[in-house]
Amino acid sequence: MNNPAPIPLDELIVCTHCDAVFTLRRPATGERATCARCGSVLITPRRKAGLQIIAVSLAITILIIAATVFPFLSISVAGATNSVSILAAALAFSDGPLIALSLTTAALIIFVPLARVLLTMYVLVPIVLDHPPARGATHAFRFAEKLRPWSMAEIFALGCAVALIKISDLADVSFGPAFWMFAVLVVLIVIQDNVLCRWSVWKSLDKTKTL
Amino acid sequence: MEISGQNQNFISARDLGVVACTRCTQVWPAGTQICDRCGSTIVARDEKSLQRVWALWLVGLMCYVPANTYPMLQTRTLLSVQEDTIVGGAVELIHHGAVGIAVIILIASVVIPLAKFMAIAFLAISVMRPSSVSSHHRQLLYEVVEYIGRWSMIDIFVVAIMSSLVQLNTLAAVNPGRASLFFALSVIFTMLSAQAFDSRMIWDAQTRQERNPRDE
Ligand SMILES: [Zn+2]
Ligand SMILES: [Zn+2]
């Protein structure tokens, strides 16, 4: 490079929302650094966040699998009953071109959230254990971040509430075990999303690479 | 704040001759093509992004029309078969006294999608010409659009739950209508359209506006 004065790239941080440049000063644990221009959160380090996230991810994985298989909701009208699992609900669009919609729904509420926690664990476990990053960890984390807006478990949860009220004057609705698992699951997913400091993860992936 | 800014005159990365990876925020010299840390493609400003925004926006809008004209839900009971569009279904709910649910459905399926089409169009136009709305408000609008847009999917999930649950042979059955496919496509394309928008351009326009009167 033939720059007249080399810019200390590692001492800068750029807000990806508004492109403002700041000189980097790491916030203390528990504090957060926000962009002074547009207010976006840039860094939120937290003590033992890695360990917490792994624990929560493990719980989410178990809950997703359990909530998918167990009965979720059941209804009964005049002796006729029907109960479904989340997977069955996701696959409700079964005829003709609607199959594509079934697969999309299943992905949005089951597979994308599951993929995100698995990828996050794959990236974080070696970091927390002070091992070198797992093979392809950067790609894994990038993919997990890309999937973020497409994880819609919490929207499905509100959808359940709406559907239940719509059905309630047509039939008696009762909750299966999976319903309660799913309720816990949504809370955990929201917690996990808000605890994770992306900047710190990228930093630790980078540091170990150059060593 | 913990990160010291250059007072109130913020320097943008592009003016400083550096470029940041929008995925992992690593800073690189200007002209870097691929982020060496995470492998993402880097562009200082995504000049073609507006074309993508408009193209996806248009597809989303075109899907939104059949989503409202075709039936969303087909309810079959012993006595009758009824097909409801999104708005028709909400009106039906109001007749049954379930006003709260009707309001949620109308907000998620009509108000949010329409507001989102207008908001994206406004943002895309506002970065091309001077805008009277401040960058802060437009950034906020963009974040709201990104956050709220996903929630339109709720009606699809309601249809999915109802049509898998209410399958009681001859007594009653609920089946999804063709509108569900178009509605889901419309939500997906508007989400992609919002994601294609490069929000840094909102602030470029402001920097230009502030600078021009002073410099000349
Ligand atoms: Zn910013
Ligand atoms: Zn990067």
Coordinates of C-alpha atoms in Angstrom, one line a residue, chain B:
Chain B
M1 CA -20.2 7.2 25.8
E2 CA -17.3 4.8 25.8
I3 CA -16.3 5.4 22.2
S4 CA -15.0 8.9 21.7
G5 CA -16.4 10.6 18.7
Q6 CA -14.8 13.4 16.8
N7 CA -17.0 16.0 18.5
Q8 CA -20.2 16.5 16.6
N9 CA -18.6 16.5 13.2
F10 CA -18.7 12.8 12.4
I11 CA -16.3 11.5 9.9
S12 CA -17.6 8.8 7.6
A13 CA -15.4 5.8 6.9
R14 CA -15.5 6.6 3.2
D15 CA -14.2 10.2 3.7
L16 CA -11.4 8.8 5.9
G17 CA -10.3 6.4 3.1
V18 CA -11.3 3.2 5.0
V19 CA -14.1 0.8 4.5
A20 CA -15.9 -1.4 7.1
C21 CA -17.2 -4.8 6.6
T22 CA -21.0 -4.6 7.2
R23 CA -21.1 -8.1 8.6
C24 CA -18.3 -8.2 11.2
T25 CA -17.4 -4.5 11.3
Q26 CA -13.7 -5.0 10.7
V27 CA -12.1 -1.9 9.2
W28 CA -10.0 -2.2 6.0
P29 CA -8.3 0.2 3.6
A30 CA -10.6 1.7 1.0
G31 CA -10.9 -0.5 -2.1
T32 CA -10.7 -3.8 -0.2
Q33 CA -13.0 -6.2 -2.0
I34 CA -13.4 -9.1 0.4
C35 CA -13.2 -9.1 4.2
D36 CA -10.3 -11.1 5.3
R37 CA -11.9 -11.8 8.7
C38 CA -15.3 -13.1 7.8
G39 CA -15.2 -13.5 4.0
S40 CA -18.0 -11.1 3.2
T41 CA -17.9 -9.0 0.1
I42 CA -17.2 -5.3 1.0
V43 CA -18.5 -2.3 -0.8
A44 CA -18.0 1.3 0.4
R45 CA -21.5 2.2 -0.8
D46 CA -23.7 -0.3 -2.5
E47 CA -24.5 1.8 -5.6
K48 CA -26.6 -0.8 -7.2
S49 CA -28.5 -1.5 -4.0
L50 CA -31.3 0.9 -4.9
Q51 CA -32.1 -1.0 -8.1
R52 CA -32.3 -4.2 -6.0
V53 CA -34.5 -2.5 -3.4
W54 CA -36.9 -1.3 -6.1
A55 CA -37.0 -4.6 -8.0
L56 CA -37.8 -6.6 -4.8
W57 CA -40.2 -3.9 -3.7
L58 CA -42.1 -4.2 -7.0
V59 CA -42.3 -8.0 -6.8
G60 CA -43.5 -7.8 -3.2
L61 CA -46.2 -5.3 -4.2
M62 CA -47.3 -7.5 -7.2
C63 CA -47.7 -10.5 -4.8
Y64 CA -49.6 -8.4 -2.4
V65 CA -52.5 -7.8 -4.8
P66 CA -53.5 -11.5 -5.3
A67 CA -52.9 -12.0 -1.6
N68 CA -55.9 -9.8 -1.0
T69 CA -58.2 -10.9 -3.8
Y70 CA -57.8 -14.7 -3.4
P71 CA -59.3 -16.4 -0.4
M72 CA -56.9 -16.9 2.5
L73 CA -59.0 -19.5 4.4
Q74 CA -61.7 -21.9 3.4
T75 CA -64.0 -23.0 6.3
R76 CA -66.1 -26.1 5.7
T77 CA -68.8 -27.0 8.2
L78 CA -71.7 -29.4 8.0
L79 CA -73.9 -26.8 6.5
S80 CA -71.8 -24.5 4.5
V81 CA -68.5 -23.8 2.8
Q82 CA -67.1 -20.4 3.3
E83 CA -64.1 -18.7 1.7
D84 CA -62.6 -15.6 3.3
T85 CA -60.1 -13.1 2.0
I86 CA -57.8 -11.4 4.6
V87 CA -60.1 -8.4 4.9
G88 CA -63.2 -10.4 4.6
G89 CA -62.1 -12.7 7.4
A90 CA -61.4 -9.7 9.7
V91 CA -64.8 -8.3 9.0
E92 CA -66.3 -11.7 9.8
L93 CA -64.5 -11.7 13.2
I94 CA -65.8 -8.2 14.0
H95 CA -69.4 -9.5 13.4
H96 CA -68.6 -12.3 15.8
G97 CA -67.5 -9.8 18.4
A98 CA -63.8 -10.7 18.3
V99 CA -62.7 -7.1 17.7
G100 CA -59.3 -7.5 19.3
I101 CA -58.3 -10.4 17.0
A102 CA -59.6 -8.6 14.0
V103 CA -57.5 -5.6 14.8
I104 CA -54.4 -7.7 15.2
I105 CA -55.0 -9.4 11.8
L106 CA -55.8 -6.1 10.1
I107 CA -52.7 -4.4 11.5
A108 CA -50.4 -7.4 10.7
S109 CA -51.8 -8.1 7.2
V110 CA -53.0 -4.7 5.9
V111 CA -51.6 -1.8 7.8
I112 CA -48.0 -3.1 8.3
P113 CA -47.5 -4.3 4.7
L114 CA -48.9 -1.1 3.2
A115 CA -46.9 1.1 5.6
K116 CA -43.9 -0.9 4.8
F117 CA -44.2 -0.4 1.0
M118 CA -44.6 3.3 1.6
A119 CA -41.7 3.5 4.1
I120 CA -39.2 1.6 1.8
A121 CA -40.3 3.8 -1.2
F122 CA -39.8 6.9 0.9
L123 CA -36.4 5.9 2.1
A124 CA -35.2 4.9 -1.4
I125 CA -36.4 8.2 -2.8
S126 CA -35.1 10.2 0.1
V127 CA -31.4 9.2 -0.4
M128 CA -31.6 10.4 -4.0
R129 CA -32.7 14.0 -3.3
P130 CA -32.5 16.4 -0.3
S131 CA -35.0 15.3 2.3
S132 CA -36.7 17.5 4.9
V133 CA -36.9 14.5 7.3
S134 CA -33.8 14.3 9.5
S135 CA -31.4 11.4 9.1
H136 CA -32.2 10.3 12.7
H137 CA -35.8 9.9 11.9
R138 CA -35.1 8.1 8.7
Q139 CA -32.7 5.7 10.4
L140 CA -35.3 5.0 13.0
L141 CA -37.9 4.4 10.3
Y142 CA -35.5 2.0 8.6
E143 CA -35.0 0.1 11.9
V144 CA -38.7 -0.1 12.5
V145 CA -39.3 -1.4 9.0
E146 CA -36.7 -4.1 9.5
Y147 CA -38.1 -5.1 12.9
I148 CA -41.8 -4.9 12.2
G149 CA -41.8 -6.3 8.7
R150 CA -41.3 -9.9 9.9
W151 CA -44.4 -9.8 12.0
S152 CA -46.6 -9.7 9.0
M153 CA -45.9 -13.4 8.7
I154 CA -48.3 -13.9 11.7
D155 CA -51.3 -14.4 9.5
I156 CA -49.6 -17.2 7.6
F157 CA -48.9 -19.0 10.9
V158 CA -52.5 -18.5 12.0
V159 CA -53.7 -20.1 8.8
A160 CA -51.2 -23.0 9.3
I161 CA -52.3 -23.7 12.9
M162 CA -56.0 -23.5 12.1
S163 CA -55.9 -25.6 9.0
S164 CA -53.8 -28.3 10.7
L165 CA -55.8 -28.3 13.9
V166 CA -59.4 -27.9 12.6
Q167 CA -59.6 -31.2 10.6
L168 CA -62.6 -32.9 12.1
N169 CA -63.7 -35.0 9.2
T170 CA -67.3 -34.2 8.4
L171 CA -67.9 -31.8 11.3
A172 CA -65.6 -29.0 10.3
A173 CA -62.5 -28.4 8.3
V174 CA -60.3 -25.4 7.7
N175 CA -58.1 -25.3 4.6
P176 CA -55.6 -22.7 3.4
G177 CA -56.5 -20.7 0.4
R178 CA -54.3 -19.6 -2.5
A179 CA -53.8 -16.1 -1.0
S180 CA -51.6 -17.6 1.7
L181 CA -48.9 -18.4 -0.9
F182 CA -49.0 -14.9 -2.4
F183 CA -49.0 -13.3 1.0
A184 CA -46.0 -15.2 2.2
L185 CA -44.1 -14.3 -1.0
S186 CA -45.1 -10.6 -0.5
V187 CA -43.7 -10.6 3.0
I188 CA -40.5 -12.4 2.0
F189 CA -39.8 -10.1 -0.9
T190 CA -40.4 -6.9 1.1
M191 CA -38.1 -8.2 3.8
L192 CA -35.4 -8.8 1.1
S193 CA -36.1 -5.4 -0.3
A194 CA -35.6 -3.7 3.1
Q195 CA -32.4 -5.8 3.7
A196 CA -31.0 -4.7 0.3
F197 CA -31.2 -1.1 1.3
D198 CA -27.9 0.4 2.4
S199 CA -28.7 2.6 5.4
R200 CA -25.4 4.4 5.2
M201 CA -26.8 6.3 2.3
I202 CA -29.2 8.0 4.6
W203 CA -26.3 9.7 6.3
D204 CA -24.3 10.5 3.2
A205 CA -27.2 12.7 2.0
Q206 CA -27.1 14.5 5.3
T207 CA -23.3 15.0 5.2
R208 CA -23.7 16.5 1.7
Q209 CA -26.5 18.8 2.8
E210 CA -24.6 20.1 5.8
R211 CA -21.3 20.6 3.9
N212 CA -22.5 22.3 0.8
P213 CA -23.8 25.6 2.3
R214 CA -20.7 25.9 4.5
D215 CA -18.1 25.1 2.0
E216 CA -19.3 27.4 -0.7

